[in-house]
Amino acid sequence: MVGYAFMGAAHSQAWRTVNRVYDLPLRVRMASVCGRDESQVAQAADRLGWESHTTDWRELVARADVDVIDICTPGESHAEIAIAALAAGKHVLCEKPLANTVAEAQQMAQAAQAARAGGVRSMCGFNYRRVPAVTLMRQLVADGRIGTIRHVRAVYLQDWIVDPDFPLVWRLQKDKAGSGALGDIGAHIIDATQFVTGQRITRVSGLTETFVKRRPLPAGSSGLTASAGGDTVDGAGPPTGPVTVDDAALFMARLDGGAVASYEATRFATGRKNGLRIEINGSLGSVAFDFERMNELEFYDATRPGAEQGFNRIIVTEPEHPYLSAWWPPGHGIGYEHSFTHQARDFVAAVAAGDDPAPSFADALQVQQVLEAVERSAELGEWITVESALATATG
Ligand SMILES: NC(=O)c1ccc[n+]([C@@H]2O[C@H](COP(=O)([O-])OP(=O)(O)OC[C@H]3O[C@@H](n4cnc5c(N)ncnc54)[C@H](O)[C@@H]3O)[C@@H](O)[C@H]2O)c1
């Protein structure tokens, strides 16, 4: 695994847990973790349960006893690590968004396609698909329970940078993160809604906004690039640098199955911490999900007698619900980290079976193309058609 902070901790928890919870044909061995600082990565290896550590990810890729490379670094390094790992015959799990640009994502999708011929698997980590209530939502839609989909309504609301003194971390620098709220959390609702509906976004009309244009440089910010160089606006106060990504992104979209959609991703929704909400309205009913109540799904069945109609609150903890037969008795809810265990389960099961796990790098490339289309639309003030991922991935 490369990177050991937020996602590194979540993925480690998943790798540690997956064989205890699920009966899988392969056992996970946590061979080595990579980070840039020797003493910090040594501590992280110990804390997170890795057998060894290194400060150079190329060492992981070169090791004969390593079968999987798990990429948990910022987007700027995804392409280089993933392409090298695939070329070395390692299966790759890469965090979202797949890359910082469509060009990088295309190279990654091509590398994945070439490696696939040799039985090498790859997957992008859109973990919200693996929240059981979201998977159940997809099943209800696929079973025709809400009929023809008319509306898709998705928001992802956070508030961690409302304070203008919050420092200029890597997520606020375009060369490190690719984009802001759009790629970080907008990518999740793009993937989740396409997963739930089985429809792909074809056209978008978007706007983006950066509310706070300069921020204090983080303490000890030696990793900052030229674009974030430490100058001050008026020569007073702590050094600041420019925010080069969006704070908020909103867009309307058309989907290829005829649905219309609206999306909103923001880090300025004061009071909202991880408000990923999706509602789908169809000709026969509706489904609605809110991550802050992740063990619940709302389902409205318009085919029931009028007197009985209303949104049902399904507590998604029954053994017949996706992923849940291996966990706790009904009503004993699960949490955020379980989505990563489910992701690890699906990845290991696919590797063992010689199947391609989803979402593939080609799927994640298509999400990247939607992100880019939104950025272009915001820039030009026009509707933009999303490029076809498959056509571009295969050249
Ligand atoms: N699936 C999700 O819900 C979710 C949530 C948060 C972040 N992410 C994604 O996960 C990725 C990492 O985000 P994070 O929140 O864990 O970031 P983070 O800042 O918490 O951790 C990044 C880690 O990468 C390491 N790192 C950076 N460059 C490196 C390099 N060249 N070699 C080795 N290690 C390097 C850092 O030392 C750190 O350990 C990003 O792509 C992000 O978009 C996904």
JSON list of N, CA, C and O in Angstrom, two decimals, residues 178-209:
[
{"chain": "A", "resi": 178, "resn": "GLY", "atom": "N", "xyz": [-5.87, 17.99, -8.78]},
{"chain": "A", "resi": 178, "resn": "GLY", "atom": "CA", "xyz": [-6.62, 17.98, -10.04]},
{"chain": "A", "resi": 178, "resn": "GLY", "atom": "C", "xyz": [-7.75, 18.98, -10.04]},
{"chain": "A", "resi": 178, "resn": "GLY", "atom": "O", "xyz": [-7.84, 19.85, -10.89]},
{"chain": "A", "resi": 179, "resn": "SER", "atom": "N", "xyz": [-8.64, 18.88, -9.05]},
{"chain": "A", "resi": 179, "resn": "SER", "atom": "CA", "xyz": [-9.71, 19.86, -8.87]},
{"chain": "A", "resi": 179, "resn": "SER", "atom": "C", "xyz": [-10.08, 19.85, -7.39]},
{"chain": "A", "resi": 179, "resn": "SER", "atom": "O", "xyz": [-9.47, 19.12, -6.60]},
{"chain": "A", "resi": 180, "resn": "GLY", "atom": "N", "xyz": [-11.09, 20.63, -7.02]},
{"chain": "A", "resi": 180, "resn": "GLY", "atom": "CA", "xyz": [-11.45, 20.77, -5.62]},
{"chain": "A", "resi": 180, "resn": "GLY", "atom": "C", "xyz": [-12.61, 19.87, -5.23]},
{"chain": "A", "resi": 180, "resn": "GLY", "atom": "O", "xyz": [-12.54, 18.64, -5.38]},
{"chain": "A", "resi": 181, "resn": "ALA", "atom": "N", "xyz": [-13.70, 20.49, -4.77]},
{"chain": "A", "resi": 181, "resn": "ALA", "atom": "CA", "xyz": [-14.88, 19.71, -4.38]},
{"chain": "A", "resi": 181, "resn": "ALA", "atom": "C", "xyz": [-15.36, 18.85, -5.55]},
{"chain": "A", "resi": 181, "resn": "ALA", "atom": "O", "xyz": [-15.83, 17.72, -5.37]},
{"chain": "A", "resi": 182, "resn": "LEU", "atom": "N", "xyz": [-15.18, 19.36, -6.77]},
{"chain": "A", "resi": 182, "resn": "LEU", "atom": "CA", "xyz": [-15.66, 18.64, -7.95]},
{"chain": "A", "resi": 182, "resn": "LEU", "atom": "C", "xyz": [-15.07, 17.22, -8.02]},
{"chain": "A", "resi": 182, "resn": "LEU", "atom": "O", "xyz": [-15.81, 16.24, -8.07]},
{"chain": "A", "resi": 183, "resn": "GLY", "atom": "N", "xyz": [-13.75, 17.12, -8.05]},
{"chain": "A", "resi": 183, "resn": "GLY", "atom": "CA", "xyz": [-13.12, 15.81, -8.21]},
{"chain": "A", "resi": 183, "resn": "GLY", "atom": "C", "xyz": [-13.08, 15.01, -6.93]},
{"chain": "A", "resi": 183, "resn": "GLY", "atom": "O", "xyz": [-13.10, 13.78, -6.95]},
{"chain": "A", "resi": 184, "resn": "ASP", "atom": "N", "xyz": [-13.00, 15.70, -5.80]},
{"chain": "A", "resi": 184, "resn": "ASP", "atom": "CA", "xyz": [-12.87, 15.01, -4.52]},
{"chain": "A", "resi": 184, "resn": "ASP", "atom": "C", "xyz": [-14.18, 14.33, -4.13]},
{"chain": "A", "resi": 184, "resn": "ASP", "atom": "O", "xyz": [-14.23, 13.12, -3.90]},
{"chain": "A", "resi": 185, "resn": "ILE", "atom": "N", "xyz": [-15.26, 15.12, -4.08]},
{"chain": "A", "resi": 185, "resn": "ILE", "atom": "CA", "xyz": [-16.52, 14.55, -3.62]},
{"chain": "A", "resi": 185, "resn": "ILE", "atom": "C", "xyz": [-17.57, 14.49, -4.74]},
{"chain": "A", "resi": 185, "resn": "ILE", "atom": "O", "xyz": [-18.41, 13.59, -4.75]},
{"chain": "A", "resi": 186, "resn": "GLY", "atom": "N", "xyz": [-17.47, 15.42, -5.72]},
{"chain": "A", "resi": 186, "resn": "GLY", "atom": "CA", "xyz": [-18.37, 15.32, -6.87]},
{"chain": "A", "resi": 186, "resn": "GLY", "atom": "C", "xyz": [-18.18, 14.00, -7.60]},
{"chain": "A", "resi": 186, "resn": "GLY", "atom": "O", "xyz": [-19.14, 13.38, -8.08]},
{"chain": "A", "resi": 187, "resn": "ALA", "atom": "N", "xyz": [-16.92, 13.52, -7.68]},
{"chain": "A", "resi": 187, "resn": "ALA", "atom": "CA", "xyz": [-16.65, 12.24, -8.36]},
{"chain": "A", "resi": 187, "resn": "ALA", "atom": "C", "xyz": [-17.44, 11.11, -7.71]},
{"chain": "A", "resi": 187, "resn": "ALA", "atom": "O", "xyz": [-17.92, 10.19, -8.39]},
{"chain": "A", "resi": 188, "resn": "HIS", "atom": "N", "xyz": [-17.57, 11.15, -6.39]},
{"chain": "A", "resi": 188, "resn": "HIS", "atom": "CA", "xyz": [-18.31, 10.08, -5.68]},
{"chain": "A", "resi": 188, "resn": "HIS", "atom": "C", "xyz": [-19.79, 10.05, -6.10]},
{"chain": "A", "resi": 188, "resn": "HIS", "atom": "O", "xyz": [-20.35, 8.97, -6.31]},
{"chain": "A", "resi": 189, "resn": "ILE", "atom": "N", "xyz": [-20.41, 11.24, -6.19]},
{"chain": "A", "resi": 189, "resn": "ILE", "atom": "CA", "xyz": [-21.84, 11.21, -6.52]},
{"chain": "A", "resi": 189, "resn": "ILE", "atom": "C", "xyz": [-22.05, 10.91, -8.01]},
{"chain": "A", "resi": 189, "resn": "ILE", "atom": "O", "xyz": [-23.08, 10.36, -8.40]},
{"chain": "A", "resi": 190, "resn": "ILE", "atom": "N", "xyz": [-21.07, 11.26, -8.84]},
{"chain": "A", "resi": 190, "resn": "ILE", "atom": "CA", "xyz": [-21.17, 10.87, -10.26]},
{"chain": "A", "resi": 190, "resn": "ILE", "atom": "C", "xyz": [-21.14, 9.34, -10.34]},
{"chain": "A", "resi": 190, "resn": "ILE", "atom": "O", "xyz": [-22.00, 8.71, -10.97]},
{"chain": "A", "resi": 191, "resn": "ASP", "atom": "N", "xyz": [-20.14, 8.73, -9.70]},
{"chain": "A", "resi": 191, "resn": "ASP", "atom": "CA", "xyz": [-20.05, 7.27, -9.77]},
{"chain": "A", "resi": 191, "resn": "ASP", "atom": "C", "xyz": [-21.27, 6.62, -9.13]},
{"chain": "A", "resi": 191, "resn": "ASP", "atom": "O", "xyz": [-21.87, 5.70, -9.71]},
{"chain": "A", "resi": 192, "resn": "ALA", "atom": "N", "xyz": [-21.64, 7.08, -7.94]},
{"chain": "A", "resi": 192, "resn": "ALA", "atom": "CA", "xyz": [-22.73, 6.41, -7.21]},
{"chain": "A", "resi": 192, "resn": "ALA", "atom": "C", "xyz": [-24.05, 6.49, -7.99]},
{"chain": "A", "resi": 192, "resn": "ALA", "atom": "O", "xyz": [-24.79, 5.50, -8.06]},
{"chain": "A", "resi": 193, "resn": "THR", "atom": "N", "xyz": [-24.35, 7.65, -8.59]},
{"chain": "A", "resi": 193, "resn": "THR", "atom": "CA", "xyz": [-25.64, 7.76, -9.30]},
{"chain": "A", "resi": 193, "resn": "THR", "atom": "C", "xyz": [-25.62, 6.95, -10.59]},
{"chain": "A", "resi": 193, "resn": "THR", "atom": "O", "xyz": [-26.64, 6.35, -10.96]},
{"chain": "A", "resi": 194, "resn": "GLN", "atom": "N", "xyz": [-24.48, 6.90, -11.27]},
{"chain": "A", "resi": 194, "resn": "GLN", "atom": "CA", "xyz": [-24.41, 6.09, -12.49]},
{"chain": "A", "resi": 194, "resn": "GLN", "atom": "C", "xyz": [-24.52, 4.60, -12.12]},
{"chain": "A", "resi": 194, "resn": "GLN", "atom": "O", "xyz": [-25.14, 3.82, -12.84]},
{"chain": "A", "resi": 195, "resn": "PHE", "atom": "N", "xyz": [-23.93, 4.23, -10.99]},
{"chain": "A", "resi": 195, "resn": "PHE", "atom": "CA", "xyz": [-24.00, 2.85, -10.49]},
{"chain": "A", "resi": 195, "resn": "PHE", "atom": "C", "xyz": [-25.45, 2.48, -10.14]},
{"chain": "A", "resi": 195, "resn": "PHE", "atom": "O", "xyz": [-25.95, 1.44, -10.55]},
{"chain": "A", "resi": 196, "resn": "VAL", "atom": "N", "xyz": [-26.11, 3.37, -9.43]},
{"chain": "A", "resi": 196, "resn": "VAL", "atom": "CA", "xyz": [-27.48, 3.07, -8.98]},
{"chain": "A", "resi": 196, "resn": "VAL", "atom": "C", "xyz": [-28.46, 3.01, -10.16]},
{"chain": "A", "resi": 196, "resn": "VAL", "atom": "O", "xyz": [-29.31, 2.12, -10.22]},
{"chain": "A", "resi": 197, "resn": "THR", "atom": "N", "xyz": [-28.32, 3.93, -11.09]},
{"chain": "A", "resi": 197, "resn": "THR", "atom": "CA", "xyz": [-29.31, 4.01, -12.18]},
{"chain": "A", "resi": 197, "resn": "THR", "atom": "C", "xyz": [-28.96, 3.12, -13.37]},
{"chain": "A", "resi": 197, "resn": "THR", "atom": "O", "xyz": [-29.83, 2.80, -14.18]},
{"chain": "A", "resi": 198, "resn": "GLY", "atom": "N", "xyz": [-27.67, 2.76, -13.50]},
{"chain": "A", "resi": 198, "resn": "GLY", "atom": "CA", "xyz": [-27.25, 2.04, -14.71]},
{"chain": "A", "resi": 198, "resn": "GLY", "atom": "C", "xyz": [-27.22, 2.95, -15.93]},
{"chain": "A", "resi": 198, "resn": "GLY", "atom": "O", "xyz": [-27.11, 2.48, -17.06]},
{"chain": "A", "resi": 199, "resn": "GLN", "atom": "N", "xyz": [-27.36, 4.25, -15.71]},
{"chain": "A", "resi": 199, "resn": "GLN", "atom": "CA", "xyz": [-27.33, 5.23, -16.81]},
{"chain": "A", "resi": 199, "resn": "GLN", "atom": "C", "xyz": [-26.07, 6.08, -16.71]},
{"chain": "A", "resi": 199, "resn": "GLN", "atom": "O", "xyz": [-25.57, 6.34, -15.60]},
{"chain": "A", "resi": 200, "resn": "ARG", "atom": "N", "xyz": [-25.60, 6.53, -17.87]},
{"chain": "A", "resi": 200, "resn": "ARG", "atom": "CA", "xyz": [-24.37, 7.34, -17.90]},
{"chain": "A", "resi": 200, "resn": "ARG", "atom": "C", "xyz": [-24.69, 8.79, -18.24]},
{"chain": "A", "resi": 200, "resn": "ARG", "atom": "O", "xyz": [-25.57, 9.06, -19.06]},
{"chain": "A", "resi": 201, "resn": "ILE", "atom": "N", "xyz": [-23.92, 9.68, -17.65]},
{"chain": "A", "resi": 201, "resn": "ILE", "atom": "CA", "xyz": [-24.08, 11.11, -17.93]},
{"chain": "A", "resi": 201, "resn": "ILE", "atom": "C", "xyz": [-23.56, 11.41, -19.33]},
{"chain": "A", "resi": 201, "resn": "ILE", "atom": "O", "xyz": [-22.44, 11.03, -19.67]},
{"chain": "A", "resi": 202, "resn": "THR", "atom": "N", "xyz": [-24.39, 12.07, -20.14]},
{"chain": "A", "resi": 202, "resn": "THR", "atom": "CA", "xyz": [-23.97, 12.37, -21.52]},
{"chain": "A", "resi": 202, "resn": "THR", "atom": "C", "xyz": [-23.70, 13.85, -21.76]},
{"chain": "A", "resi": 202, "resn": "THR", "atom": "O", "xyz": [-22.87, 14.18, -22.60]},
{"chain": "A", "resi": 203, "resn": "ARG", "atom": "N", "xyz": [-24.45, 14.72, -21.06]},
{"chain": "A", "resi": 203, "resn": "ARG", "atom": "CA", "xyz": [-24.26, 16.17, -21.27]},
{"chain": "A", "resi": 203, "resn": "ARG", "atom": "C", "xyz": [-24.34, 16.88, -19.92]},
{"chain": "A", "resi": 203, "resn": "ARG", "atom": "O", "xyz": [-25.09, 16.47, -19.05]},
{"chain": "A", "resi": 204, "resn": "VAL", "atom": "N", "xyz": [-23.56, 17.96, -19.79]},
{"chain": "A", "resi": 204, "resn": "VAL", "atom": "CA", "xyz": [-23.55, 18.69, -18.52]},
{"chain": "A", "resi": 204, "resn": "VAL", "atom": "C", "xyz": [-23.56, 20.20, -18.75]},
{"chain": "A", "resi": 204, "resn": "VAL", "atom": "O", "xyz": [-23.06, 20.69, -19.76]},
{"chain": "A", "resi": 205, "resn": "SER", "atom": "N", "xyz": [-24.12, 20.89, -17.77]},
{"chain": "A", "resi": 205, "resn": "SER", "atom": "CA", "xyz": [-24.03, 22.35, -17.72]},
{"chain": "A", "resi": 205, "resn": "SER", "atom": "C", "xyz": [-23.67, 22.72, -16.29]},
{"chain": "A", "resi": 205, "resn": "SER", "atom": "O", "xyz": [-24.44, 22.45, -15.37]},
{"chain": "A", "resi": 206, "resn": "GLY", "atom": "N", "xyz": [-22.47, 23.27, -16.10]},
{"chain": "A", "resi": 206, "resn": "GLY", "atom": "CA", "xyz": [-21.98, 23.44, -14.73]},
{"chain": "A", "resi": 206, "resn": "GLY", "atom": "C", "xyz": [-21.52, 24.82, -14.39]},
{"chain": "A", "resi": 206, "resn": "GLY", "atom": "O", "xyz": [-21.34, 25.69, -15.26]},
{"chain": "A", "resi": 207, "resn": "LEU", "atom": "N", "xyz": [-21.33, 25.03, -13.08]},
{"chain": "A", "resi": 207, "resn": "LEU", "atom": "CA", "xyz": [-20.65, 26.23, -12.60]},
{"chain": "A", "resi": 207, "resn": "LEU", "atom": "C", "xyz": [-19.78, 25.83, -11.43]},
{"chain": "A", "resi": 207, "resn": "LEU", "atom": "O", "xyz": [-20.09, 24.89, -10.70]},
{"chain": "A", "resi": 208, "resn": "THR", "atom": "N", "xyz": [-18.68, 26.53, -11.26]},
{"chain": "A", "resi": 208, "resn": "THR", "atom": "CA", "xyz": [-17.80, 26.30, -10.12]},
{"chain": "A", "resi": 208, "resn": "THR", "atom": "C", "xyz": [-17.51, 27.65, -9.46]},
{"chain": "A", "resi": 208, "resn": "THR", "atom": "O", "xyz": [-17.61, 28.70, -10.11]},
{"chain": "A", "resi": 209, "resn": "GLU", "atom": "N", "xyz": [-17.15, 27.60, -8.18]},
{"chain": "A", "resi": 209, "resn": "GLU", "atom": "CA", "xyz": [-16.83, 28.85, -7.46]},
{"chain": "A", "resi": 209, "resn": "GLU", "atom": "C", "xyz": [-15.72, 28.57, -6.45]},
{"chain": "A", "resi": 209, "resn": "GLU", "atom": "O", "xyz": [-15.71, 27.51, -5.82]}
]
